[in-house]
């Protein structure tokens, strides 16, 4: 059989988590929390199953959940989104990203992607026979080179994918970035896919910036998020896409044949949980103190932290320790020092090796402590 993705292997997240298991390493590679979820969520889930919510959900998602999502958007961004026509519940953000890319990209269309980029974007573009045009973010701040974007845009450009707060870099976009994006796509047939799964995990007084707040940009945007990060439930795989009605109706044509609908009891459980409107209030503080603890604990290692303004990932520069490439070091660290991380070069088209590893700090304090103790041994 001819492979449709000849250059795609198993994701680095699966590779490093498996290696962590094999070597009984502390797993700071794949991004998921190791602490229990709020027991109220468990109760809502059991109740949903007990109450008989076990058959197909409506294709677009149960309305009560879409209403809660709309309320959240109003609360955080001040914009009224119609839950009936502008919100679709998906099986994780991954499905929403794939559907949004499928809606927009026709064979030969170009898609601007910023490297290091989350690893599901490029395969989704390729499967739709689009052409990924990958523009590196400026190292080490990982901000967007808008001059490079301007030069890359041409009549074939169909979509620009942004991700803020950014995985794996922890960088966040500014109002000026949004302004530049708007200027570039103005009067062009170019759409925006904004991956905002870490929207509520943002630090140091930074504010999450989204195209949803900008009338002109929103008209051409698909905004993707996920409850996985916000409520520590990555395995529940409930995400959503917000887009204006004309884009949402095209989006749903694809969503209905990707999964038809998303798991019913999970939707009911999240909807019930969101009845309490202050659920998300403490999240920033919670993760900022995890980040600060991890930084404090690794301060006496030879790793140098890069700025992390959001997400639950901390990049550490290891160039004072070794000139090994990042993949080899990530493997060696897992096998010999029993700490698993993610090598950032895998998220670049050209496998650019800036000598940085990504560590997930969505972990119990004692897990972070154990990891730091082991990292200290690396001289
Ligand atoms: N988003 C998670 C990460 O960056 C992993 C998701 C996955 O394993 N597919 O680590």
PDB file of C-alpha atoms in Angstrom, residues 13 113 287:
ATOM      1  CA  UNK A  13       4.270  11.757  22.851  1.00  0.00           C
ATOM      2  CA  UNK A 113       2.298  26.924  10.246  1.00  0.00           C
ATOM      3  CA  UNK A 287      -0.241  26.199  37.315  1.00  0.00           C
TER       4      UNK A 287
END
